[in-house]
Structures are given as C-alpha cells and as structure tokens.
C-alpha cells in the first residue's frame, strides 16, 4: 500500500504565493477565500480557492506549487494554475453522438430523401440533352446581325453572277430584257440594304 505523501510545511504556508500565481489568469476580485491545501507528493502541494468569477459559481481555482530540498519560500516553483468544476457547478450537458440525437422522424425523413435522390439519378439521365441545351449561352442578336448582312451580300453577289452567266450562255436574249433584269436586281439589293439600315436604327434607339 502506497504511503500518503507528507504535507510540506513551507509550501502549505505559501498561500499568498499561490494567490499571486492565479493573478496571471484571473482578476484579483475573481479569486475568493482560501479553501485548503492538499499534498500531491513529496514537496508538491495544491492550494484551492473559491471562484467568484461570473458564470463560474461552484468552481474552484487551484495553484500547484513545488520546491527543491532546502529551498526557502521565495524559491518556490509554480507548476500549474487553473480552475476546475465542483459538485455544485453548472456544467454543459454530456456530449451525445449525432446519430443518437436524431429523432425517429428525422431518420425516416433522411432515408426517404436518399431514396428519392437515388430514383432521381436514374430518371435524370434522359434529361441530359435538355440540360446541356439550356446551358448554352443565349445568342446575341446584335452580334449576329453583321453575319446576316454578310450572307445577304453574298447572296446578292451570287445572284448577279448567276444572271451574268445566264446572259452569257443565252446570247439570243435582247439587250432590253437584260437591262430590265439588272434593274430588278439593283432594286432588290437596295431594298435589302434599306431594311438592314432600319433594323440597326431601331436597335440603337
């Protein structure tokens, strides 16, 4: 059977030294009366004080002191300081694992959500094309306008070239008919250009 450590007299009398050590972590008004001293080992003791810290009623301040052989009270060593809860202390409730905190309704709701998500994964594969199509950026009509105008000009150029080729391949047509066809082509070209100009003016306004 282990022998109970003997209380060191020099350390037991160093109440003020223990209180001064607690001043590093607590205010002077938060450390109350001295409750006693306990021998922790050879030349090792712990002093206890009442806690007057707000919100820590029932707790206890402690300061553990030690000394080497033949050391005086001024040569004491502060080993540890802190605050511990007492039997009447207000404590937080014991930690409960997350799975144990869930109610039966919450567990059933979580299972239903997982089942719905699994079913949605199977049905969602058919909508990939729609999602991809909806994710495409909207076309800018102003940016596409020059492209449309360029296509109109290319079409006009092809029409003129086609008429010239037609005239060259059919020399029997009269010059008057060729002149009428050229006039109609020029009128169509001018009408397209005026329409494009109106569209640009309308969008700018």
Steps between C-alpha positions, in 0.01 A plus 500: 500500500640837391587738779306825513730793414596727789380859480790737450472779759682762294277443199185481713568844643555658157136604457591847371741353247222276366258795483758709313550217253125500424515873426654410163172340382234662722416838641561575867124520565437161334713304750316452827591356837754225549335157526799290599816329383562138395826307483546358151845352558832567666544880513200541267170654613182650348323805643125547432299824498132587458407621151319833483523520125171584327339187361733270696320468833585169663836478323837503677827673417814296563874563503756220527835589659826309542850558637837332498657375829607777741339768279337794677152641436637760260642222279172316440404376154151542356421176315142561386205736548140469386135459589303179547133422544353401836205284590255792483641653183284581202632286217411449138302182428696189409584468132272268307602357159316647203338167406358465851360856499280436196130439556323213329321741264830656395652159422198405287513836318872452427437152358216630283723779368773251411250276318360797306851608404588150380182488291572845361846392381347229283233726352728794452719333238235557231500873559873548444446627145240753619727619780791535259283692255370734773858560618600645162542878509230704331592634162553871474280636218719807461810283459325282238378798297830558312507131414146521357593807298810328366284202394258735321786664314641161402155395375469820297844446350412144406173616344679761287764247393229250416321754284823591323569134434145456378538792264827369370355153437189639323621762251167497316330705777448863414697780668175650630416184695847492650466861607164434669647206692794708617265776617292252702813358661619848596157579648501185710850575624406856598187378680701251707752765595227743607340231716830422668557871566155531662571202724827652621332837567219334695741301722725799568200711611 
